[in-house]
Amino acid sequence: MTHGLNRIRALVVMIALAVACLPAMTGPAGAQEAGAQAVNPTAMSVQADDLLQQEGKLQGYLAQPDPKLAVLEQPQGRQWRVFHESWLPWGAGILILAVVLLLGGVYLVKGPIQADEVSGIKILRFNVFERFTHWLTAVSFIILALSGINYIFGKRYLMPLIGPDAFGTLSQWGKYAHNYLAWPFMLGVLFMIVVWVKDNFPKRGVDWAWLKAGGGVFNNTHPSAGRFNAGQKLIFWWVALAGIVMSVTGIMLLFPFAAFGVNGMQITQVVHSVVGFLFIAVIIFHIYIGTLGMEGAYDAMGSGEVDVAWARAHHDLWVEEQLRR
Ligand code: HEM
């Protein structure tokens, strides 16, 4: 009797196992077909193409806690690569070469702006803190600019010249320099804004006249100017605004994905590199004026003192104000 019951139990278990294994035995296609009859697989979901068109990316949910890994397809990445590998090096290369050639041509054709007369009497133009601020910003900017240029052009032009080993070591140090000198640069920009903003607000009747006269460069005159002329004010505001943009985007790049996803990081990199190269072009022009382009200008940031005759010629309203004080 017990024997018979055991046989019936064994038969029931075998039938149950066979039913459970049926989909597996018919293979995946068989399983899908069976499933297709039960539910419509597209009813509750979105077509990948529609989603790509609508969102510009394909993003899903993963058990992985890192949300950027959930971006499965991102066509903007291809546009970004074209920008990074083609538009950026060409655009930046042409811009920098054009500025250097233009200034070289102006120097060869016109020569430096002459210091008309020398009085032998000095006047303090920038105090120690102003000069410290300027050189802190300038030195860190120049190293940031060179290491930034290496990011874009180094592999193409420097590596074939010095070999991969030397280029690797140089680029590694360049990367450290870029990461760490960003901080003194940001501090320098902040100090510059604090110490010079009061002298850089536009002045009615003075700045526009200076700009209309082209700074007197073409007819060798000296239009009136306060502590900073209109050209210098433009440089100041550029340094302040572009400095802030470079700082914010730079911090985003230093701490990747802290605030943005993949798209946001690409846009951040585009803004950082475009503004960076425009900044370099503006500063090449600034360095030219402060050294080769204008006699007597460098002293203002070197020793801090300039000849009174030079100051009267270039910043007459400022000299009057200083003397009144
Ligand atoms: C070797 C590099 C540089 C040299 C030789 C240089 C030279 C000078 C000189 C001579 C002045 C005083 C002009 C005057 O007396 O009115 C000056 C001012 C100034 N510099 Fe520089 N500079 C250099 C780099 C930089 C950099 C990298 C920045 C910013 C990123 C900068 C920002 C400024 C600003 C905002 C002023 C005040 C406005 C102006 O004069 O245009 N400089 N610089």
mmCIF file of C-alpha atoms and ligand atoms in Angstrom:
data_model
loop_
_atom_site.group_PDB
_atom_site.id
_atom_site.type_symbol
_atom_site.label_atom_id
_atom_site.label_comp_id
_atom_site.label_asym_id
_atom_site.label_seq_id
_atom_site.Cartn_x
_atom_site.Cartn_y
_atom_site.Cartn_z
ATOM 1 C CA MET A 1 0.000 0.000 0.000
ATOM 2 C CA THR A 2 2.749 2.431 1.081
ATOM 3 C CA HIS A 3 4.714 1.309 -1.920
ATOM 4 C CA GLY A 4 1.826 2.243 -4.265
ATOM 5 C CA LEU A 5 1.364 5.682 -2.651
ATOM 6 C CA ASN A 6 5.081 6.454 -3.118
ATOM 7 C CA ARG A 7 4.824 5.588 -6.811
ATOM 8 C CA ILE A 8 1.839 7.973 -7.267
ATOM 9 C CA ARG A 9 3.784 10.773 -5.449
ATOM 10 C CA ALA A 10 6.826 10.237 -7.695
ATOM 11 C CA LEU A 11 4.592 10.422 -10.802
ATOM 12 C CA VAL A 12 3.006 13.719 -9.653
ATOM 13 C CA VAL A 13 6.452 15.296 -8.999
ATOM 14 C CA MET A 14 7.692 14.235 -12.467
ATOM 15 C CA ILE A 15 4.652 15.736 -14.214
ATOM 16 C CA ALA A 16 5.108 19.025 -12.260
ATOM 17 C CA LEU A 17 8.805 19.187 -13.238
ATOM 18 C CA ALA A 18 8.033 18.546 -16.893
ATOM 19 C CA VAL A 19 5.439 21.368 -16.983
ATOM 20 C CA ALA A 20 7.904 23.773 -15.288
ATOM 21 C CA CYS A 21 10.672 22.930 -17.789
ATOM 22 C CA LEU A 22 8.507 23.197 -20.900
ATOM 23 C CA PRO A 23 9.407 26.827 -21.880
ATOM 24 C CA ALA A 24 13.130 26.112 -21.430
ATOM 25 C CA MET A 25 12.854 23.004 -23.557
ATOM 26 C CA THR A 26 11.183 24.928 -26.386
ATOM 27 C CA GLY A 27 14.187 27.413 -26.323
ATOM 28 C CA PRO A 28 14.242 31.258 -26.071
ATOM 29 C CA ALA A 29 12.238 31.788 -29.231
ATOM 30 C CA GLY A 30 9.629 29.494 -27.922
ATOM 31 C CA ALA A 31 9.596 31.351 -24.623
ATOM 32 C CA GLN A 32 9.255 34.721 -26.380
ATOM 33 C CA GLU A 33 6.450 33.479 -28.539
ATOM 34 C CA ALA A 34 4.673 32.214 -25.485
ATOM 35 C CA GLY A 35 5.276 35.566 -23.756
ATOM 36 C CA ALA A 36 4.230 37.561 -26.848
ATOM 37 C CA GLN A 37 0.832 36.015 -26.707
ATOM 38 C CA ALA A 38 0.466 36.901 -23.036
ATOM 39 C CA VAL A 39 1.618 40.557 -23.036
ATOM 40 C CA ASN A 40 2.310 43.208 -25.687
ATOM 41 C CA PRO A 41 5.964 44.055 -25.110
ATOM 42 C CA THR A 42 5.630 47.558 -26.635
ATOM 43 C CA ALA A 43 2.463 48.620 -24.895
ATOM 44 C CA MET A 44 4.097 49.906 -21.740
ATOM 45 C CA SER A 45 7.416 51.052 -23.212
ATOM 46 C CA VAL A 46 8.811 53.757 -25.503
ATOM 47 C CA GLN A 47 10.539 53.274 -28.823
ATOM 48 C CA ALA A 48 14.295 53.912 -28.518
ATOM 49 C CA ASP A 49 14.269 56.163 -31.600
ATOM 50 C CA ASP A 50 11.411 58.316 -30.239
ATOM 51 C CA LEU A 51 13.211 58.687 -26.940
ATOM 52 C CA LEU A 52 16.488 59.609 -28.662
ATOM 53 C CA GLN A 53 14.725 62.270 -30.736
ATOM 54 C CA GLN A 54 12.856 63.665 -27.792
ATOM 55 C CA GLU A 55 15.569 63.584 -25.144
ATOM 56 C CA GLY A 56 18.747 63.582 -27.181
ATOM 57 C CA LYS A 57 19.981 60.628 -25.183
ATOM 58 C CA LEU A 58 18.999 57.154 -24.077
ATOM 59 C CA GLN A 59 18.909 56.851 -20.361
ATOM 60 C CA GLY A 60 17.586 54.068 -18.179
ATOM 61 C CA TYR A 61 17.618 52.837 -14.639
ATOM 62 C CA LEU A 62 20.386 50.673 -13.316
ATOM 63 C CA ALA A 63 20.892 48.968 -10.011
ATOM 64 C CA GLN A 64 24.339 50.650 -10.265
ATOM 65 C CA PRO A 65 24.222 53.717 -7.982
ATOM 66 C CA ASP A 66 26.255 55.851 -10.458
ATOM 67 C CA PRO A 67 23.649 57.730 -12.592
ATOM 68 C CA LYS A 68 26.068 58.689 -15.397
ATOM 69 C CA LEU A 69 26.512 54.984 -16.206
ATOM 70 C CA ALA A 70 22.767 54.839 -16.928
ATOM 71 C CA VAL A 71 23.264 56.951 -20.074
ATOM 72 C CA LEU A 72 23.321 54.222 -22.686
ATOM 73 C CA GLU A 73 23.581 56.272 -25.851
ATOM 74 C CA GLN A 74 24.487 59.948 -26.238
ATOM 75 C CA PRO A 75 24.765 61.315 -29.789
ATOM 76 C CA GLN A 76 26.042 64.709 -28.524
ATOM 77 C CA GLY A 77 29.194 62.822 -27.568
ATOM 78 C CA ARG A 78 29.950 62.521 -31.280
ATOM 79 C CA GLN A 79 29.408 66.286 -31.802
ATOM 80 C CA TRP A 80 31.599 66.985 -28.788
ATOM 81 C CA ARG A 81 34.343 64.757 -30.201
ATOM 82 C CA VAL A 82 34.241 66.647 -33.521
ATOM 83 C CA PHE A 83 34.481 69.923 -31.571
ATOM 84 C CA HIS A 84 37.345 68.660 -29.416
ATOM 85 C CA GLU A 85 39.356 66.995 -32.170
ATOM 86 C CA SER A 86 38.740 69.417 -35.018
ATOM 87 C CA TRP A 87 36.911 72.723 -34.373
ATOM 88 C CA LEU A 88 38.772 73.556 -31.184
ATOM 89 C CA PRO A 89 42.366 72.978 -32.372
ATOM 90 C CA TRP A 90 41.707 74.699 -35.711
ATOM 91 C CA GLY A 91 39.800 77.644 -34.217
ATOM 92 C CA ALA A 92 42.229 78.171 -31.356
ATOM 93 C CA GLY A 93 45.264 77.733 -33.610
ATOM 94 C CA ILE A 94 44.014 80.282 -36.154
ATOM 95 C CA LEU A 95 43.021 82.754 -33.403
ATOM 96 C CA ILE A 96 46.376 82.654 -31.599
ATOM 97 C CA LEU A 97 48.399 82.775 -34.817
ATOM 98 C CA ALA A 98 46.304 85.707 -36.102
ATOM 99 C CA VAL A 99 46.869 87.718 -32.890
ATOM 100 C CA VAL A 100 50.628 87.013 -32.883
ATOM 101 C CA LEU A 101 50.975 87.891 -36.597
ATOM 102 C CA LEU A 102 48.858 91.046 -36.189
ATOM 103 C CA LEU A 103 50.899 92.307 -33.236
ATOM 104 C CA GLY A 104 54.168 91.342 -34.952
ATOM 105 C CA GLY A 105 53.040 93.319 -38.028
ATOM 106 C CA VAL A 106 52.024 96.367 -35.929
ATOM 107 C CA TYR A 107 55.405 96.267 -34.150
ATOM 108 C CA LEU A 108 57.348 96.018 -37.413
ATOM 109 C CA VAL A 109 55.333 98.715 -39.212
ATOM 110 C CA LYS A 110 54.617 101.195 -36.400
ATOM 111 C CA GLY A 111 57.091 100.272 -33.673
ATOM 112 C CA PRO A 112 56.331 100.909 -29.990
ATOM 113 C CA ILE A 113 54.255 103.865 -28.778
ATOM 114 C CA GLN A 114 56.986 106.332 -27.805
ATOM 115 C CA ALA A 115 57.365 108.004 -24.418
ATOM 116 C CA ASP A 116 57.397 111.635 -25.656
ATOM 117 C CA GLU A 117 59.357 113.259 -22.852
ATOM 118 C CA VAL A 118 60.919 112.275 -19.555
ATOM 119 C CA SER A 119 60.604 114.517 -16.484
ATOM 120 C CA GLY A 120 62.826 112.505 -14.164
ATOM 121 C CA ILE A 121 60.159 112.732 -11.445
ATOM 122 C CA LYS A 122 58.400 109.532 -10.447
ATOM 123 C CA ILE A 123 54.817 108.944 -9.341
ATOM 124 C CA LEU A 124 53.509 105.763 -7.681
ATOM 125 C CA ARG A 125 51.078 104.041 -10.029
ATOM 126 C CA PHE A 126 50.553 100.632 -8.369
ATOM 127 C CA ASN A 127 51.276 99.838 -4.716
ATOM 128 C CA VAL A 128 52.864 96.609 -3.451
ATOM 129 C CA PHE A 129 49.567 94.781 -2.959
ATOM 130 C CA GLU A 130 48.335 95.741 -6.440
ATOM 131 C CA ARG A 131 51.582 94.490 -7.983
ATOM 132 C CA PHE A 132 51.495 91.288 -5.913
ATOM 133 C CA THR A 133 47.913 90.717 -7.080
ATOM 134 C CA HIS A 134 48.836 91.371 -10.700
ATOM 135 C CA TRP A 135 51.849 89.040 -10.753
ATOM 136 C CA LEU A 136 50.063 86.304 -8.785
ATOM 137 C CA THR A 137 47.352 86.315 -11.456
ATOM 138 C CA ALA A 138 49.791 86.757 -14.351
ATOM 139 C CA VAL A 139 52.256 83.981 -13.421
ATOM 140 C CA SER A 140 49.532 81.465 -12.626
ATOM 141 C CA PHE A 141 47.617 82.435 -15.794
ATOM 142 C CA ILE A 142 50.650 81.940 -18.020
ATOM 143 C CA ILE A 143 51.314 78.440 -16.627
ATOM 144 C CA LEU A 144 47.602 77.594 -16.853
ATOM 145 C CA ALA A 145 47.607 78.838 -20.458
ATOM 146 C CA LEU A 146 50.701 76.827 -21.439
ATOM 147 C CA SER A 147 49.444 73.628 -19.803
ATOM 148 C CA GLY A 148 46.000 74.241 -21.357
ATOM 149 C CA ILE A 149 47.579 74.660 -24.803
ATOM 150 C CA ASN A 150 49.424 71.377 -24.182
ATOM 151 C CA TYR A 151 46.082 69.592 -23.606
ATOM 152 C CA ILE A 152 44.939 70.518 -27.096
ATOM 153 C CA PHE A 153 48.120 70.728 -29.159
ATOM 154 C CA GLY A 154 50.769 68.767 -27.194
ATOM 155 C CA LYS A 155 50.030 65.299 -28.552
ATOM 156 C CA ARG A 156 49.912 66.634 -32.107
ATOM 157 C CA TYR A 157 52.977 68.883 -32.195
ATOM 158 C CA LEU A 158 55.137 68.441 -29.077
ATOM 159 C CA MET A 159 55.147 64.642 -28.768
ATOM 160 C CA PRO A 160 56.669 64.074 -32.244
ATOM 161 C CA LEU A 161 59.432 66.562 -31.311
ATOM 162 C CA ILE A 162 60.432 65.362 -27.829
ATOM 163 C CA GLY A 163 59.241 61.737 -27.867
ATOM 164 C CA PRO A 164 56.468 60.010 -25.895
ATOM 165 C CA ASP A 165 58.447 59.544 -22.650
ATOM 166 C CA ALA A 166 59.446 63.182 -22.213
ATOM 167 C CA PHE A 167 55.980 64.266 -23.381
ATOM 168 C CA GLY A 168 54.314 61.954 -20.844
ATOM 169 C CA THR A 169 56.382 63.332 -17.947
ATOM 170 C CA LEU A 170 55.893 66.932 -19.083
ATOM 171 C CA SER A 171 52.145 66.484 -19.504
ATOM 172 C CA GLN A 172 51.812 64.880 -16.094
ATOM 173 C CA TRP A 173 53.536 67.867 -14.452
ATOM 174 C CA GLY A 174 51.485 70.173 -16.663
ATOM 175 C CA LYS A 175 48.331 68.518 -15.370
ATOM 176 C CA TYR A 176 49.416 68.949 -11.731
ATOM 177 C CA ALA A 177 50.313 72.590 -12.450
ATOM 178 C CA HIS A 178 46.946 73.170 -14.123
ATOM 179 C CA ASN A 179 45.053 71.630 -11.196
ATOM 180 C CA TYR A 180 46.925 73.460 -8.434
ATOM 181 C CA LEU A 181 47.658 76.855 -10.034
ATOM 182 C CA ALA A 182 43.960 77.273 -10.770
ATOM 183 C CA TRP A 183 43.568 78.279 -7.097
ATOM 184 C CA PRO A 184 46.104 81.171 -6.945
ATOM 185 C CA PHE A 185 44.673 82.345 -10.290
ATOM 186 C CA MET A 186 41.148 82.458 -8.867
ATOM 187 C CA LEU A 187 42.418 84.265 -5.791
ATOM 188 C CA GLY A 188 44.284 86.737 -8.012
ATOM 189 C CA VAL A 189 41.167 87.473 -10.089
ATOM 190 C CA LEU A 190 39.189 88.007 -6.889
ATOM 191 C CA PHE A 191 41.822 90.426 -5.503
ATOM 192 C CA MET A 192 41.979 92.276 -8.855
ATOM 193 C CA ILE A 193 38.219 92.790 -8.809
ATOM 194 C CA VAL A 194 38.374 94.074 -5.229
ATOM 195 C CA VAL A 195 41.287 96.511 -5.701
ATOM 196 C CA TRP A 196 40.518 97.841 -9.198
ATOM 197 C CA VAL A 197 36.762 97.749 -9.701
ATOM 198 C CA LYS A 198 36.324 101.309 -8.405
ATOM 199 C CA ASP A 199 38.671 102.661 -11.136
ATOM 200 C CA ASN A 200 37.018 100.745 -13.948
ATOM 201 C CA PHE A 201 33.430 101.985 -14.066
ATOM 202 C CA PRO A 202 32.768 103.766 -17.393
ATOM 203 C CA LYS A 203 33.160 107.542 -17.184
ATOM 204 C CA ARG A 204 30.763 109.676 -19.222
ATOM 205 C CA GLY A 205 32.439 111.888 -21.816
ATOM 206 C CA VAL A 206 35.887 110.397 -21.241
ATOM 207 C CA ASP A 207 35.845 106.735 -22.212
ATOM 208 C CA TRP A 208 33.712 107.066 -25.334
ATOM 209 C CA ALA A 209 35.932 109.929 -26.585
ATOM 210 C CA TRP A 210 39.016 107.764 -25.919
ATOM 211 C CA LEU A 211 37.514 104.876 -27.898
ATOM 212 C CA LYS A 212 36.422 107.151 -30.778
ATOM 213 C CA ALA A 213 39.994 108.469 -31.002
ATOM 214 C CA GLY A 214 41.244 104.850 -31.113
ATOM 215 C CA GLY A 215 43.332 105.624 -28.028
ATOM 216 C CA GLY A 216 45.316 108.073 -30.176
ATOM 217 C CA VAL A 217 47.300 105.179 -31.664
ATOM 218 C CA PHE A 218 46.698 106.141 -35.303
ATOM 219 C CA ASN A 219 47.283 109.913 -35.081
ATOM 220 C CA ASN A 220 49.837 109.900 -32.240
ATOM 221 C CA THR A 221 47.674 111.901 -29.836
ATOM 222 C CA HIS A 222 46.909 111.237 -26.171
ATOM 223 C CA PRO A 223 43.163 111.361 -25.509
ATOM 224 C CA SER A 224 42.233 112.094 -21.887
ATOM 225 C CA ALA A 225 42.014 109.174 -19.478
ATOM 226 C CA GLY A 226 41.619 108.543 -15.777
ATOM 227 C CA ARG A 227 43.591 105.916 -13.847
ATOM 228 C CA PHE A 228 42.650 103.402 -16.531
ATOM 229 C CA ASN A 229 41.802 104.319 -20.120
ATOM 230 C CA ALA A 230 38.801 102.780 -21.913
ATOM 231 C CA GLY A 231 40.955 100.045 -23.475
ATOM 232 C CA GLN A 232 42.298 99.029 -20.069
ATOM 233 C CA LYS A 233 38.786 99.091 -18.629
ATOM 234 C CA LEU A 234 37.700 96.644 -21.317
ATOM 235 C CA ILE A 235 40.652 94.408 -20.405
ATOM 236 C CA PHE A 236 39.729 94.647 -16.710
ATOM 237 C CA TRP A 237 36.092 93.686 -17.293
ATOM 238 C CA TRP A 238 37.144 90.881 -19.588
ATOM 239 C CA VAL A 239 39.554 89.532 -16.937
ATOM 240 C CA ALA A 240 36.842 89.811 -14.261
ATOM 241 C CA LEU A 241 34.047 88.133 -16.260
ATOM 242 C CA ALA A 242 36.117 85.573 -18.141
ATOM 243 C CA GLY A 243 38.025 84.901 -14.895
ATOM 244 C CA ILE A 244 34.748 84.029 -13.170
ATOM 245 C CA VAL A 245 33.597 81.830 -16.088
ATOM 246 C CA MET A 246 36.962 80.027 -16.147
ATOM 247 C CA SER A 247 36.847 79.570 -12.366
ATOM 248 C CA VAL A 248 33.315 78.135 -12.272
ATOM 249 C CA THR A 249 33.798 75.818 -15.268
ATOM 250 C CA GLY A 250 37.293 74.888 -14.013
ATOM 251 C CA ILE A 251 35.916 73.793 -10.637
ATOM 252 C CA MET A 252 33.264 71.707 -12.455
ATOM 253 C CA LEU A 253 36.043 70.023 -14.436
ATOM 254 C CA LEU A 254 38.177 69.509 -11.315
ATOM 255 C CA PHE A 255 35.276 67.683 -9.658
ATOM 256 C CA PRO A 256 33.716 65.828 -12.599
ATOM 257 C CA PHE A 257 30.028 64.896 -12.408
ATOM 258 C CA ALA A 258 29.647 66.590 -9.012
ATOM 259 C CA ALA A 259 27.008 68.942 -10.445
ATOM 260 C CA PHE A 260 26.322 67.792 -14.017
ATOM 261 C CA GLY A 261 25.794 64.604 -16.010
ATOM 262 C CA VAL A 262 27.568 63.626 -19.231
ATOM 263 C CA ASN A 263 25.944 66.415 -21.333
ATOM 264 C CA GLY A 264 26.676 69.046 -18.722
ATOM 265 C CA MET A 265 30.335 68.003 -18.513
ATOM 266 C CA GLN A 266 30.698 68.290 -22.287
ATOM 267 C CA ILE A 267 29.135 71.769 -22.338
ATOM 268 C CA THR A 268 31.358 72.795 -19.418
ATOM 269 C CA GLN A 269 34.447 71.646 -21.314
ATOM 270 C CA VAL A 270 33.373 73.542 -24.451
ATOM 271 C CA VAL A 271 32.823 76.788 -22.492
ATOM 272 C CA HIS A 272 36.106 76.366 -20.553
ATOM 273 C CA SER A 273 38.177 75.804 -23.684
ATOM 274 C CA VAL A 274 36.522 78.484 -25.883
ATOM 275 C CA VAL A 275 36.684 81.196 -23.201
ATOM 276 C CA GLY A 276 40.192 79.979 -22.283
ATOM 277 C CA PHE A 277 41.559 80.503 -25.793
ATOM 278 C CA LEU A 278 39.820 83.888 -26.169
ATOM 279 C CA PHE A 279 41.381 84.799 -22.792
ATOM 280 C CA ILE A 280 44.839 83.779 -24.057
ATOM 281 C CA ALA A 281 44.365 85.935 -27.190
ATOM 282 C CA VAL A 282 43.333 88.970 -25.093
ATOM 283 C CA ILE A 283 46.274 88.490 -22.720
ATOM 284 C CA ILE A 284 48.805 88.165 -25.584
ATOM 285 C CA PHE A 285 47.580 91.599 -26.696
ATOM 286 C CA HIS A 286 47.818 92.895 -23.106
ATOM 287 C CA ILE A 287 51.372 91.551 -22.651
ATOM 288 C CA TYR A 288 52.385 93.154 -25.945
ATOM 289 C CA ILE A 289 51.135 96.602 -24.819
ATOM 290 C CA GLY A 290 52.721 96.186 -21.370
ATOM 291 C CA THR A 291 56.165 95.276 -22.787
ATOM 292 C CA LEU A 292 57.137 95.807 -26.443
ATOM 293 C CA GLY A 293 54.160 97.910 -27.518
ATOM 294 C CA MET A 294 54.463 100.959 -25.251
ATOM 295 C CA GLU A 295 57.626 102.551 -23.914
ATOM 296 C CA GLY A 296 57.532 103.165 -20.159
ATOM 297 C CA ALA A 297 54.450 100.987 -19.524
ATOM 298 C CA TYR A 298 56.237 98.051 -17.883
ATOM 299 C CA ASP A 299 57.614 100.204 -15.016
ATOM 300 C CA ALA A 300 54.081 100.612 -13.694
ATOM 301 C CA MET A 301 53.929 96.895 -12.852
ATOM 302 C CA GLY A 302 57.694 96.418 -12.410
ATOM 303 C CA SER A 303 58.807 98.994 -9.858
ATOM 304 C CA GLY A 304 55.307 100.403 -9.414
ATOM 305 C CA GLU A 305 56.480 103.944 -10.321
ATOM 306 C CA VAL A 306 56.224 105.770 -13.645
ATOM 307 C CA ASP A 307 57.627 109.032 -14.927
ATOM 308 C CA VAL A 308 55.232 111.922 -14.338
ATOM 309 C CA ALA A 309 55.498 113.014 -17.983
ATOM 310 C CA TRP A 310 54.480 109.507 -19.116
ATOM 311 C CA ALA A 311 51.604 109.498 -16.628
ATOM 312 C CA ARG A 312 50.433 112.956 -17.827
ATOM 313 C CA ALA A 313 50.501 111.795 -21.444
ATOM 314 C CA HIS A 314 48.542 108.573 -20.886
ATOM 315 C CA HIS A 315 46.458 109.208 -17.750
ATOM 316 C CA ASP A 316 46.171 113.028 -17.431
ATOM 317 C CA LEU A 317 42.947 113.030 -15.376
ATOM 318 C CA TRP A 318 44.451 110.547 -12.907
ATOM 319 C CA VAL A 319 47.634 112.653 -12.459
ATOM 320 C CA GLU A 320 45.528 115.791 -11.817
ATOM 321 C CA GLU A 321 43.499 113.890 -9.245
ATOM 322 C CA GLN A 322 46.665 112.582 -7.542
ATOM 323 C CA LEU A 323 48.194 116.075 -7.422
ATOM 324 C CA ARG A 324 44.957 117.543 -5.996
ATOM 325 C CA ARG A 325 45.140 114.959 -3.231
HETATM 326 C C1 HEM B 1 53.965 88.780 -18.668
HETATM 327 C C2 HEM B 1 52.705 89.079 -18.527
HETATM 328 C C3 HEM B 1 52.130 90.442 -18.219
HETATM 329 C C4 HEM B 1 52.693 91.697 -18.319
HETATM 330 C C5 HEM B 1 54.078 92.055 -18.783
HETATM 331 C C6 HEM B 1 51.700 92.642 -17.876
HETATM 332 C C7 HEM B 1 51.883 93.998 -17.794
HETATM 333 C C8 HEM B 1 50.978 94.909 -17.247
HETATM 334 C C9 HEM B 1 51.213 96.312 -17.053
HETATM 335 C C10 HEM B 1 52.487 97.035 -17.425
HETATM 336 C C11 HEM B 1 50.090 96.846 -16.517
HETATM 337 C C12 HEM B 1 49.873 98.312 -16.110
HETATM 338 C C13 HEM B 1 49.368 99.173 -17.214
HETATM 339 C C14 HEM B 1 49.239 100.597 -16.715
HETATM 340 O O1 HEM B 1 50.183 101.156 -16.211
HETATM 341 O O2 HEM B 1 48.164 101.157 -16.824
HETATM 342 C C15 HEM B 1 49.137 95.784 -16.365
HETATM 343 C C16 HEM B 1 47.838 95.934 -15.879
HETATM 344 C C17 HEM B 1 46.905 94.923 -15.811
HETATM 345 N N1 HEM B 1 47.126 93.579 -16.057
HETATM 346 FE FE1 HEM B 1 48.853 92.766 -16.780
HETATM 347 N N2 HEM B 1 50.557 91.957 -17.540
HETATM 348 C C18 HEM B 1 50.778 90.606 -17.755
HETATM 349 C C19 HEM B 1 49.890 89.563 -17.553
HETATM 350 C C20 HEM B 1 48.588 89.731 -17.115
HETATM 351 C C21 HEM B 1 47.630 88.663 -16.968
HETATM 352 C C22 HEM B 1 47.921 87.202 -17.268
HETATM 353 C C23 HEM B 1 46.468 89.227 -16.548
HETATM 354 C C24 HEM B 1 45.152 88.562 -16.236
HETATM 355 C C25 HEM B 1 44.872 87.323 -16.429
HETATM 356 C C26 HEM B 1 46.681 90.645 -16.435
HETATM 357 C C27 HEM B 1 45.728 91.550 -16.050
HETATM 358 C C28 HEM B 1 45.934 92.904 -15.898
HETATM 359 C C29 HEM B 1 44.897 93.863 -15.571
HETATM 360 C C30 HEM B 1 43.412 93.524 -15.334
HETATM 361 C C31 HEM B 1 45.502 95.113 -15.520
HETATM 362 C C32 HEM B 1 44.788 96.454 -15.241
HETATM 363 C C33 HEM B 1 44.109 96.946 -16.499
HETATM 364 C C34 HEM B 1 45.097 97.208 -17.603
HETATM 365 O O3 HEM B 1 46.108 97.864 -17.374
HETATM 366 O O4 HEM B 1 44.859 96.726 -18.720
HETATM 367 N N3 HEM B 1 47.979 90.914 -16.778
HETATM 368 N N4 HEM B 1 49.704 94.603 -16.807
#
